[in-house]
Tab-separated table of C-alpha atoms in Angstrom:
chain	number	residue	atom	x	y	z
A	1	MET	CA	-52.076	16.988	12.197
A	2	LEU	CA	-49.418	14.389	13.314
A	3	LYS	CA	-46.268	16.414	12.573
A	4	PHE	CA	-46.132	18.545	15.792
A	5	PRO	CA	-46.954	15.585	18.253
A	6	PHE	CA	-44.199	13.753	16.427
A	7	ILE	CA	-41.658	16.432	16.650
A	8	LEU	CA	-42.557	16.597	20.596
A	9	PHE	CA	-42.035	13.083	20.931
A	10	ALA	CA	-38.845	13.119	19.279
A	11	LEU	CA	-37.735	16.029	21.476
A	12	VAL	CA	-38.926	14.121	24.727
A	13	LEU	CA	-36.942	11.191	23.352
A	14	SER	CA	-33.879	13.210	22.693
A	15	SER	CA	-33.960	14.632	26.155
A	16	LEU	CA	-34.387	11.324	27.932
A	17	ALA	CA	-31.616	10.038	25.788
A	18	HIS	CA	-29.297	12.819	26.560
A	19	ALA	CA	-30.132	12.336	30.319
A	20	ASN	CA	-29.283	8.660	30.030
A	21	GLY	CA	-25.833	9.608	28.201
A	22	ALA	CA	-26.965	8.317	24.990
A	23	SER	CA	-27.589	10.036	21.697
A	24	SER	CA	-31.087	9.852	20.262
A	25	PRO	CA	-31.672	7.835	17.246
A	26	ASP	CA	-33.244	10.764	15.369
A	27	THR	CA	-29.809	12.473	15.428
A	28	HIS	CA	-28.146	9.908	13.126
A	29	LEU	CA	-30.366	10.385	10.173
A	30	ALA	CA	-28.176	13.382	9.207
A	31	LEU	CA	-25.248	10.969	8.647
A	32	LEU	CA	-27.134	9.557	5.579
A	33	PRO	CA	-25.949	11.133	2.121
A	34	ASP	CA	-28.470	13.814	0.432
A	35	GLY	CA	-31.589	12.219	-0.884
A	36	ALA	CA	-31.507	8.910	1.232
A	37	GLU	CA	-34.544	8.116	3.136
A	38	ALA	CA	-35.135	5.865	6.363
A	39	SER	CA	-37.983	4.377	8.258
A	40	LEU	CA	-37.004	3.308	11.713
A	41	LEU	CA	-38.998	1.649	14.446
A	42	VAL	CA	-38.118	0.488	18.170
A	43	ALA	CA	-40.353	-1.300	20.370
A	44	ASP	CA	-40.401	-2.851	23.753
A	45	PRO	CA	-41.615	-6.615	23.053
A	46	LYS	CA	-42.578	-7.187	26.787
A	47	THR	CA	-45.045	-4.221	26.704
A	48	GLY	CA	-45.750	-3.664	22.950
A	49	LYS	CA	-44.806	0.051	23.676
A	50	THR	CA	-43.132	1.983	20.809
A	51	LEU	CA	-39.924	3.468	22.013
A	52	TYR	CA	-38.987	5.213	18.706
A	53	SER	CA	-40.671	5.843	15.329
A	54	HIS	CA	-39.696	7.711	12.097
A	55	ALA	CA	-41.653	7.337	8.922
A	56	ALA	CA	-42.735	3.840	10.114
A	57	GLU	CA	-46.021	3.947	7.642
A	58	THR	CA	-44.025	4.675	4.675
A	59	LEU	CA	-44.034	1.757	1.939
A	60	ARG	CA	-40.399	0.887	1.095
A	61	PRO	CA	-38.670	-2.051	-0.479
A	62	PRO	CA	-38.034	-4.902	2.222
A	63	ALA	CA	-35.373	-6.548	0.434
A	64	SER	CA	-34.478	-9.788	2.142
A	65	VAL	CA	-36.045	-8.850	5.327
A	66	GLN	CA	-39.185	-9.927	3.630
A	67	LYS	CA	-38.064	-13.618	4.453
A	68	VAL	CA	-39.207	-12.885	7.897
A	69	ILE	CA	-42.766	-12.727	6.529
A	70	THR	CA	-42.274	-15.845	4.414
A	71	ALA	CA	-40.843	-17.779	7.388
A	72	LEU	CA	-43.664	-17.057	9.652
A	73	ALA	CA	-46.406	-17.976	7.093
A	74	ALA	CA	-44.536	-21.063	6.262
A	75	ARG	CA	-44.220	-22.190	9.813
A	76	LEU	CA	-47.941	-21.399	10.473
A	77	GLN	CA	-49.324	-23.103	7.211
A	78	LEU	CA	-47.012	-25.959	6.749
A	79	GLY	CA	-46.155	-27.171	10.102
A	80	ASN	CA	-42.816	-28.152	11.839
A	81	GLU	CA	-42.687	-31.515	9.961
A	82	TYR	CA	-43.383	-30.313	6.357
A	83	ARG	CA	-40.516	-31.734	3.937
A	84	PHE	CA	-40.116	-31.444	0.376
A	85	ASN	CA	-40.464	-34.950	-1.416
A	86	THR	CA	-38.791	-36.179	-4.474
A	87	ASP	CA	-40.167	-39.777	-5.762
A	88	ILE	CA	-38.826	-42.104	-8.306
A	89	GLU	CA	-41.982	-44.206	-9.943
A	90	VAL	CA	-42.203	-46.801	-12.346
A	91	LYS	CA	-45.049	-47.732	-14.894
A	92	ASP	CA	-44.782	-50.138	-17.527
A	93	ASN	CA	-41.631	-49.395	-19.542
A	94	ASP	CA	-41.409	-45.906	-18.071
A	95	VAL	CA	-39.602	-44.160	-15.033
A	96	ILE	CA	-41.113	-40.955	-13.597
A	97	PHE	CA	-39.052	-38.525	-11.545
A	98	ARG	CA	-41.695	-36.521	-9.378
A	99	PHE	CA	-40.433	-33.228	-8.098
A	100	SER	CA	-41.953	-30.724	-5.577
A	101	GLY	CA	-39.706	-28.005	-5.594
A	102	ASP	CA	-37.197	-29.251	-2.869
A	103	PRO	CA	-34.405	-26.427	-2.966
A	104	SER	CA	-31.947	-28.397	-1.098
A	105	LEU	CA	-32.085	-31.375	-3.719
A	106	ARG	CA	-28.573	-32.264	-4.890
A	107	ARG	CA	-27.248	-34.477	-7.624
A	108	ASP	CA	-26.086	-37.168	-5.189
A	109	ASP	CA	-29.649	-37.299	-4.009
A	110	ILE	CA	-30.604	-38.303	-7.766
A	111	ARG	CA	-27.762	-40.708	-7.637
A	112	ARG	CA	-29.248	-42.432	-4.715
A	113	LEU	CA	-32.883	-42.573	-6.313
A	114	VAL	CA	-31.122	-44.112	-9.385
A	115	SER	CA	-29.350	-46.725	-7.395
A	116	THR	CA	-32.724	-47.975	-6.356
A	117	LEU	CA	-33.901	-48.114	-9.913
A	118	LYS	CA	-30.840	-50.053	-10.613
A	119	ARG	CA	-32.027	-52.940	-8.225
A	120	GLU	CA	-35.183	-53.175	-10.310
A	121	THR	CA	-33.944	-52.948	-13.846
A	122	SER	CA	-30.753	-52.297	-15.861
A	123	ILE	CA	-32.809	-51.092	-18.956
A	124	ILE	CA	-35.576	-48.503	-19.345
A	125	ARG	CA	-37.276	-49.441	-22.627
A	126	GLY	CA	-39.817	-46.433	-22.454
A	127	ASN	CA	-39.111	-42.811	-21.433
A	128	VAL	CA	-38.058	-41.040	-18.304
A	129	TYR	CA	-40.766	-38.450	-17.348
A	130	LEU	CA	-39.950	-35.312	-15.079
A	131	ASN	CA	-43.208	-34.218	-13.364
A	132	GLY	CA	-43.089	-30.892	-12.029
A	133	ALA	CA	-46.885	-30.407	-11.439
A	134	ALA	CA	-46.188	-29.200	-7.675
A	135	PHE	CA	-45.724	-25.334	-9.197
A	136	ASP	CA	-46.899	-23.591	-12.148
A	137	ASP	CA	-44.664	-22.840	-15.278
A	138	PHE	CA	-43.627	-19.284	-14.235
A	139	GLU	CA	-40.362	-19.410	-12.241
A	140	LEU	CA	-39.484	-15.589	-11.987
A	141	ALA	CA	-41.381	-13.291	-10.008
A	142	ASP	CA	-42.642	-9.890	-11.487
A	143	GLY	CA	-40.141	-7.192	-10.993
A	144	LEU	CA	-37.031	-9.095	-11.182
A	145	PRO	CA	-34.374	-6.987	-12.773
A	146	TRP	CA	-33.187	-8.637	-16.142
A	147	ASP	CA	-29.543	-7.829	-15.619
A	148	ASN	CA	-29.177	-9.932	-12.657
A	149	LEU	CA	-31.109	-13.254	-13.762
A	150	GLY	CA	-27.934	-15.111	-14.655
A	151	ILE	CA	-26.594	-14.589	-11.161
A	152	CYS	CA	-26.965	-17.387	-8.569
A	153	TYR	CA	-29.000	-15.429	-6.102
A	154	SER	CA	-31.639	-14.914	-8.871
A	155	ALA	CA	-31.923	-18.597	-9.589
A	156	PRO	CA	-35.444	-19.544	-10.953
A	157	ALA	CA	-37.943	-20.758	-8.314
A	158	SER	CA	-38.778	-24.014	-10.118
A	159	SER	CA	-40.577	-27.297	-8.853
A	160	ILE	CA	-37.877	-29.160	-10.787
A	161	SER	CA	-35.082	-27.718	-8.768
A	162	LEU	CA	-31.570	-29.295	-8.382
A	163	ASP	CA	-28.163	-28.143	-7.088
A	164	ASP	CA	-29.520	-24.758	-5.916
A	165	ASN	CA	-30.386	-24.241	-9.645
A	166	CYS	CA	-26.752	-22.827	-9.992
A	167	ALA	CA	-23.506	-23.902	-11.521
A	168	VAL	CA	-20.098	-22.632	-10.574
A	169	ALA	CA	-17.278	-22.039	-12.774
A	170	LYS	CA	-13.461	-21.101	-11.683
A	171	MET	CA	-12.018	-18.637	-14.026
A	172	ILE	CA	-8.388	-19.072	-14.437
A	173	PHE	CA	-5.474	-17.371	-16.552
A	174	THR	CA	-3.822	-19.578	-18.711
A	175	ASP	CA	-0.480	-17.726	-19.155
A	176	ASN	CA	1.882	-15.654	-17.387
A	177	ASN	CA	0.900	-12.537	-18.871
A	178	ASN	CA	-2.802	-12.969	-17.884
A	179	THR	CA	-4.312	-12.515	-21.310
A	180	ASN	CA	-6.130	-15.452	-21.782
A	181	ILE	CA	-9.022	-17.038	-19.649
A	182	ASP	CA	-10.088	-20.620	-19.389
A	183	PHE	CA	-13.063	-21.745	-17.148
A	184	GLN	CA	-13.415	-24.979	-15.155
A	185	ILE	CA	-16.930	-25.849	-14.498
A	186	SER	CA	-17.609	-27.483	-11.115
A	187	ARG	CA	-18.574	-31.324	-11.298
A	188	ASP	CA	-18.890	-30.867	-15.121
A	189	ALA	CA	-22.274	-29.193	-14.777
A	190	PRO	CA	-24.233	-29.141	-18.253
A	191	ILE	CA	-23.584	-25.469	-18.968
A	192	SER	CA	-21.600	-23.665	-21.658
A	193	ILE	CA	-19.616	-20.585	-21.415
A	194	VAL	CA	-18.968	-17.875	-24.192
A	195	ASN	CA	-15.919	-15.556	-23.284
A	196	LYS	CA	-15.909	-12.001	-24.645
A	197	VAL	CA	-14.189	-10.328	-21.803
A	198	GLU	CA	-11.992	-7.496	-22.363
A	199	LEU	CA	-9.007	-7.603	-19.666
A	200	THR	CA	-7.896	-4.521	-18.132
A	201	ASP	CA	-5.197	-3.234	-15.673
A	202	GLY	CA	-6.416	-1.471	-12.628
A	203	LEU	CA	-9.258	1.052	-13.142
A	204	GLU	CA	-8.268	2.144	-16.580
A	205	LYS	CA	-11.848	1.768	-17.910
A	206	ARG	CA	-14.020	2.318	-15.001
A	207	TYR	CA	-16.942	3.142	-17.345
A	208	CYS	CA	-16.587	-0.557	-18.612
A	209	LYS	CA	-18.209	-3.155	-16.270
A	210	PHE	CA	-18.323	-6.922	-16.345
A	211	LYS	CA	-21.230	-8.076	-17.867
A	212	LEU	CA	-23.312	-11.475	-18.136
A	213	MET	CA	-25.937	-12.575	-20.477
A	214	ALA	CA	-27.697	-16.105	-20.199
A	215	ASP	CA	-30.092	-17.825	-22.610
A	216	ASN	CA	-32.640	-20.657	-22.232
A	217	THR	CA	-30.030	-23.315	-23.241
A	218	ASN	CA	-28.031	-22.663	-19.961
A	219	GLN	CA	-25.538	-20.768	-22.050
A	220	TYR	CA	-23.740	-17.744	-20.559
A	221	THR	CA	-21.953	-15.077	-22.428
A	222	LEU	CA	-19.393	-12.987	-20.514
A	223	GLY	CA	-18.506	-9.629	-21.721
A	224	GLY	CA	-17.445	-6.085	-20.828
A	225	CYS	CA	-14.231	-5.486	-18.712
A	226	LEU	CA	-12.492	-7.281	-16.181
A	227	GLY	CA	-9.067	-6.491	-14.269
A	228	ARG	CA	-6.505	-9.164	-14.312
A	229	HIS	CA	-6.223	-11.449	-11.333
A	230	LYS	CA	-3.414	-13.878	-10.643
A	231	ILE	CA	-5.755	-15.647	-8.171
A	232	PRO	CA	-8.592	-17.649	-9.719
A	233	ARG	CA	-12.202	-16.237	-9.567
A	234	PHE	CA	-15.374	-18.049	-8.946
A	235	LEU	CA	-18.363	-17.354	-10.875
A	236	SER	CA	-21.962	-18.640	-9.810
A	237	PHE	CA	-24.555	-18.838	-12.706
A	238	ALA	CA	-28.432	-19.186	-12.253
A	239	ILE	CA	-29.737	-22.168	-14.227
A	240	GLN	CA	-31.899	-20.490	-16.688
A	241	ASN	CA	-33.706	-23.771	-18.130
A	242	THR	CA	-33.918	-26.076	-14.914
A	243	GLU	CA	-35.882	-28.854	-16.990
A	244	LEU	CA	-32.835	-28.995	-19.466
A	245	TYR	CA	-30.138	-28.847	-16.672
A	246	THR	CA	-32.143	-31.752	-14.521
A	247	ALA	CA	-32.748	-33.994	-17.641
A	248	GLU	CA	-29.053	-33.886	-18.667
A	249	ILE	CA	-27.953	-34.768	-14.867
A	250	ILE	CA	-30.431	-37.650	-14.778
A	251	ARG	CA	-29.008	-39.125	-18.298
A	252	ARG	CA	-25.588	-38.990	-16.763
A	253	GLU	CA	-26.691	-40.600	-13.653
A	254	LEU	CA	-28.433	-43.351	-15.466
A	255	LYS	CA	-25.207	-44.047	-17.395
A	256	HIS	CA	-23.197	-43.932	-14.048
A	257	ALA	CA	-25.227	-46.485	-12.705
A	258	GLY	CA	-25.217	-48.777	-15.794
A	259	ILE	CA	-28.797	-48.280	-16.661
A	260	GLU	CA	-29.719	-48.358	-20.476
A	261	LEU	CA	-32.151	-45.500	-21.508
A	262	GLN	CA	-33.892	-46.422	-24.818
A	263	GLY	CA	-36.319	-43.368	-24.699
A	264	GLU	CA	-36.045	-39.877	-23.975
A	265	VAL	CA	-36.046	-37.670	-20.777
A	266	ILE	CA	-39.320	-35.622	-21.296
A	267	ARG	CA	-41.426	-33.260	-19.057
A	268	ASN	CA	-44.800	-34.751	-18.339
A	269	ASP	CA	-46.510	-33.131	-15.515
A	270	ARG	CA	-49.427	-35.999	-15.751
A	271	ALA	CA	-47.297	-38.968	-15.572
A	272	SER	CA	-47.445	-41.243	-12.367
A	273	GLY	CA	-46.485	-44.785	-11.405
A	274	ARG	CA	-45.670	-46.833	-8.385
A	275	ILE	CA	-43.163	-45.298	-6.038
A	276	ILE	CA	-40.018	-47.221	-5.405
A	277	ASP	CA	-37.983	-44.619	-3.646
A	278	ARG	CA	-38.742	-41.103	-2.016
A	279	HIS	CA	-35.908	-38.487	-1.020
A	280	GLU	CA	-37.066	-36.154	1.799
A	281	SER	CA	-35.764	-32.814	2.215
A	282	ALA	CA	-34.642	-31.618	5.840
A	283	ALA	CA	-37.687	-30.384	8.106
A	284	LEU	CA	-39.089	-27.171	7.756
A	285	PRO	CA	-37.079	-25.641	10.767
A	286	GLU	CA	-33.933	-26.718	9.461
A	287	LEU	CA	-34.895	-24.983	6.089
A	288	LEU	CA	-35.883	-21.896	7.627
A	289	ASP	CA	-32.692	-21.678	9.648
A	290	GLU	CA	-30.628	-21.763	6.523
A	291	MET	CA	-33.051	-19.322	4.619
A	292	LEU	CA	-32.707	-16.611	7.527
A	293	LYS	CA	-29.157	-16.988	8.568
A	294	ASP	CA	-27.913	-17.164	5.107
A	295	SER	CA	-30.690	-15.220	3.204
A	296	ASP	CA	-31.302	-17.912	0.728
A	297	ASN	CA	-33.321	-16.735	-2.127
A	298	LEU	CA	-34.462	-20.286	-3.558
A	299	ILE	CA	-35.605	-21.636	-0.229
A	300	ALA	CA	-37.790	-18.313	0.300
A	301	ASP	CA	-39.285	-18.363	-3.042
A	302	ASN	CA	-40.085	-22.332	-3.408
A	303	LEU	CA	-41.424	-22.214	0.110
A	304	LEU	CA	-43.803	-19.222	-0.877
A	305	LYS	CA	-45.112	-21.368	-3.788
A	306	ALA	CA	-45.583	-24.493	-1.166
A	307	VAL	CA	-47.368	-22.290	1.070
A	308	GLY	CA	-49.719	-21.275	-2.017
A	309	ARG	CA	-49.957	-25.048	-3.059
A	310	SER	CA	-51.041	-26.116	0.410
A	311	TYR	CA	-53.410	-23.203	1.089
A	312	TYR	CA	-55.247	-23.238	-2.099
A	313	GLN	CA	-54.877	-26.921	-3.022
A	314	GLU	CA	-53.488	-26.125	-6.510
A	315	PRO	CA	-50.145	-25.702	-8.135
A	316	GLY	CA	-47.999	-23.279	-6.272
A	317	SER	CA	-47.168	-19.868	-7.948
A	318	PHE	CA	-45.946	-16.590	-6.983
A	319	ASP	CA	-49.520	-15.358	-7.570
A	320	ASN	CA	-51.302	-17.524	-5.133
A	321	GLY	CA	-48.194	-17.791	-2.552
A	322	THR	CA	-48.161	-14.119	-2.021
A	323	ALA	CA	-51.970	-14.293	-1.599
A	324	ALA	CA	-51.637	-17.401	0.799
A	325	VAL	CA	-48.905	-15.283	2.904
A	326	LYS	CA	-51.376	-12.465	3.530
A	327	ALA	CA	-54.495	-14.664	4.246
A	328	VAL	CA	-52.470	-16.944	6.726
A	329	LEU	CA	-50.823	-13.982	8.554
A	330	LYS	CA	-54.236	-12.529	9.091
A	331	GLU	CA	-56.192	-15.628	9.821
A	332	LYS	CA	-53.667	-17.370	11.996
A	333	ALA	CA	-51.479	-14.487	13.546
A	334	GLY	CA	-53.940	-11.644	13.258
A	335	ILE	CA	-51.410	-9.787	11.405
A	336	ASP	CA	-52.996	-7.764	8.349
A	337	LEU	CA	-50.302	-6.652	5.744
A	338	GLY	CA	-53.116	-4.313	4.211
A	339	ASN	CA	-51.735	-2.248	1.509
A	340	ALA	CA	-48.279	-3.909	1.371
A	341	ALA	CA	-47.261	-5.213	-2.161
A	342	VAL	CA	-45.769	-8.785	-1.865
A	343	ALA	CA	-44.321	-10.110	-5.035
A	344	ASP	CA	-42.312	-13.202	-3.781
A	345	GLY	CA	-40.848	-14.680	-0.756
A	346	SER	CA	-37.339	-13.880	-1.136
A	347	GLY	CA	-37.726	-9.789	-1.302
A	348	LEU	CA	-35.649	-9.843	-4.422
A	349	SER	CA	-38.391	-8.447	-6.630
A	350	ARG	CA	-38.259	-4.606	-6.984
A	351	ASN	CA	-42.017	-4.594	-6.713
A	352	ASN	CA	-42.055	-5.440	-3.270
A	353	ARG	CA	-43.250	-2.577	-0.783
A	354	ILE	CA	-43.774	-2.700	2.913
A	355	THR	CA	-43.761	-0.547	6.095
A	356	ALA	CA	-41.680	-0.809	8.998
A	357	SER	CA	-44.824	-1.046	11.069
A	358	GLN	CA	-45.928	-4.096	9.232
A	359	ILE	CA	-42.668	-5.833	9.724
A	360	MET	CA	-42.610	-4.770	13.402
A	361	LYS	CA	-45.986	-6.501	13.818
A	362	VAL	CA	-44.355	-9.865	12.324
A	363	LEU	CA	-41.334	-9.428	14.711
A	364	GLN	CA	-43.622	-8.985	17.667
A	365	TYR	CA	-45.737	-12.274	16.895
A	366	ILE	CA	-42.373	-14.096	16.541
A	367	TYR	CA	-40.959	-12.928	19.781
A	368	ALA	CA	-44.259	-13.632	21.575
A	369	HIS	CA	-44.345	-17.208	20.189
A	370	PRO	CA	-40.719	-18.650	20.963
A	371	GLU	CA	-42.285	-22.339	20.430
A	372	LEU	CA	-41.832	-21.401	16.582
A	373	LYS	CA	-38.185	-20.860	17.022
A	374	LEU	CA	-37.674	-18.258	14.277
A	375	MET	CA	-36.079	-15.693	16.076
A	376	GLU	CA	-33.455	-18.276	17.305
A	377	ALA	CA	-33.157	-18.966	13.477
A	378	MET	CA	-31.997	-15.623	12.591
A	379	ALA	CA	-28.388	-14.529	12.077
A	380	GLU	CA	-26.640	-13.354	15.162
A	381	ALA	CA	-24.168	-10.350	15.141
A	382	GLY	CA	-20.376	-11.544	15.242
A	383	LYS	CA	-21.373	-15.206	15.164
A	384	SER	CA	-23.600	-16.303	12.362
A	385	GLY	CA	-24.895	-15.810	8.778
A	386	THR	CA	-25.333	-12.461	7.440
A	387	LEU	CA	-24.636	-10.574	10.723
A	388	ARG	CA	-21.329	-12.346	11.395
A	389	TYR	CA	-19.253	-9.692	9.712
A	390	ARG	CA	-21.618	-6.779	9.654
A	391	TYR	CA	-19.430	-3.706	9.952
A	392	SER	CA	-21.992	-1.614	11.989
A	393	LEU	CA	-22.392	-4.474	14.396
A	394	ARG	CA	-18.866	-5.746	14.997
A	395	GLY	CA	-17.265	-5.844	18.344
A	396	ASP	CA	-17.729	-7.274	21.614
A	397	THR	CA	-20.422	-4.774	22.180
A	398	PHE	CA	-22.973	-6.430	19.788
A	399	LYS	CA	-21.678	-9.785	19.547
A	400	GLY	CA	-24.161	-12.201	20.720
A	401	ARG	CA	-26.650	-9.312	21.449
A	402	VAL	CA	-28.287	-8.858	18.398
A	403	LYS	CA	-30.417	-11.160	16.084
A	404	GLY	CA	-31.978	-10.233	13.117
A	405	LYS	CA	-32.522	-10.400	9.344
A	406	THR	CA	-30.596	-8.158	6.784
A	407	GLY	CA	-31.930	-6.992	3.395
A	408	THR	CA	-29.883	-5.415	0.713
A	409	LEU	CA	-30.781	-4.277	-2.841
A	410	TYR	CA	-29.636	-1.327	-5.032
A	411	GLY	CA	-29.960	1.603	-2.749
A	412	THR	CA	-31.643	-0.295	-0.090
A	413	TYR	CA	-29.960	-1.438	3.506
A	414	ASN	CA	-32.331	-2.915	5.825
A	415	ILE	CA	-32.052	-5.039	9.186
A	416	ALA	CA	-34.921	-6.242	11.475
A	417	GLY	CA	-34.631	-8.133	14.527
A	418	VAL	CA	-34.086	-7.930	18.407
A	419	MET	CA	-31.306	-6.484	20.344
A	420	THR	CA	-30.284	-6.907	24.218
A	421	SER	CA	-29.435	-3.407	25.446
A	422	ALA	CA	-26.934	-2.760	28.024
A	423	SER	CA	-29.503	-2.763	30.681
A	424	GLY	CA	-30.162	-6.478	29.705
A	425	SER	CA	-33.857	-5.302	28.258
A	426	PRO	CA	-34.951	-6.721	24.680
A	427	LEU	CA	-35.683	-4.242	21.937
A	428	LEU	CA	-37.233	-4.997	18.594
A	429	PHE	CA	-35.951	-2.630	15.941
A	430	VAL	CA	-36.732	-2.402	12.127
A	431	GLN	CA	-34.252	-0.233	9.789
A	432	MET	CA	-35.347	0.375	6.159
A	433	VAL	CA	-33.118	2.882	4.603
A	434	THR	CA	-33.871	3.559	0.681
A	435	ASN	CA	-32.636	5.857	-2.123
A	436	TYR	CA	-29.179	5.519	-0.619
A	437	HIS	CA	-26.765	6.638	-3.681
A	438	HIS	CA	-23.369	7.871	-2.711
A	439	PRO	CA	-21.864	10.089	-5.390
A	440	ASP	CA	-18.382	8.645	-4.997
A	441	TYR	CA	-19.661	5.092	-5.808
A	442	HIS	CA	-16.340	3.341	-6.126
A	443	ARG	CA	-14.456	4.629	-3.093
A	444	HIS	CA	-16.989	5.548	-0.610
A	445	GLU	CA	-20.324	3.798	-1.248
A	446	LYS	CA	-20.825	2.503	2.257
A	447	ARG	CA	-19.201	4.630	4.479
A	448	GLU	CA	-22.287	6.757	5.399
A	449	ILE	CA	-24.616	3.810	5.805
A	450	ARG	CA	-21.909	2.081	8.214
A	451	ASN	CA	-21.440	5.293	10.133
A	452	PHE	CA	-25.226	5.683	10.350
A	453	GLU	CA	-25.886	2.034	11.387
A	454	LYS	CA	-23.262	2.112	14.130
A	455	ASN	CA	-24.485	5.311	15.596
A	456	PHE	CA	-27.733	4.126	15.416
A	457	TYR	CA	-27.449	0.597	17.173
A	458	GLN	CA	-25.117	2.178	19.799
A	459	SER	CA	-28.012	4.519	20.619
A	460	LEU	CA	-30.258	1.614	21.121
A	461	TYR	CA	-27.804	-0.315	23.171
A	462	SER	CA	-27.645	2.667	25.410
A	463	MET	CA	-31.567	2.630	25.878
A	464	LYS	CA	-32.876	2.277	29.304
């Protein structure tokens, strides 16, 4: 029933675009490889009028564009002044570290809390308890790919979060023939590495890829094949056991401060005492700025859990966080995500499904409420974040004229945001490309998507 009106609409748009000296966005879909699919939506934010639509009601993986949804829900539910708190408490002979899932907490922050403790005592005769009751114990969303869990961008969303839940190691060759590898772990992070890598020259073993396996003791086994490099390479590992990692860091910081621990470091979500010091994260707007510009997954997922905790007044989880996001947007913004499948806050889960139309509703609300400062927190073409070096938006034409959120997964290339056209008019747009798989993966994987995006955004820029 809708097919013929849509074709008529596309033909009218194509005719108007041709009259304006611009090509229709519809013509650029042929640039994608066979099998690829796309949802595209363009709207005038001032009038709400749809200027172009293609498969806008089809559910697709949002990837990190989902962070726009998380950002709006967090801003509406948690408020501008929200901060994550990390407390150090004392009770009798025990010390308690109370965590709330601060994704920005660093080892130096633990050191400052320990320095406060040092002013009260130099001996802990009891135990050190880690209280992580703010979130539940399930730190990985449904639908995460197992083979990426050891990589930093898949760091677990834990109430006990420290150092981005990541550890960095520099891989260096220890001889002139590049036959032996050594690893230098940044800041002596408490992880271990088992090296089973086979070194190769060039592409002699294209079928043999670099592989990583991680276990619950924060041991990482490297295998598969890797080409020889004279320049050191850096590897970022997702901490698998955040409790074990943080406990060891606290032991080292107590020793550094000259505090004797006679007991153990133990997880105890019921422990509480008198607060002697508190570390506060930056306020929510600063966290959202980093999350949106740099596409930080840990910030997104921990904020999702914080929204669930705030809305339902119970420990935050992926389940109550995703439910809370839908409820908050419907109640406070009038946005009904309806049949959207939301599994996390970051968009990393393969279970997420949402339509371009639903993302557009979020963009329209954000644009209509500049006091939220969410649009300005997004990456800017040629200037900041994930759009700074985006191939399709390079050059003076787009620099400073496009703000948006990117999203990339295997076979998925998305962008959603706002563009200032050549005429000075703002345009809201959503691009969702899925099932993109080029047969010549190694040499030309991104050639078609780059050509498609470059032509698509040029056609938007030329709209009047």
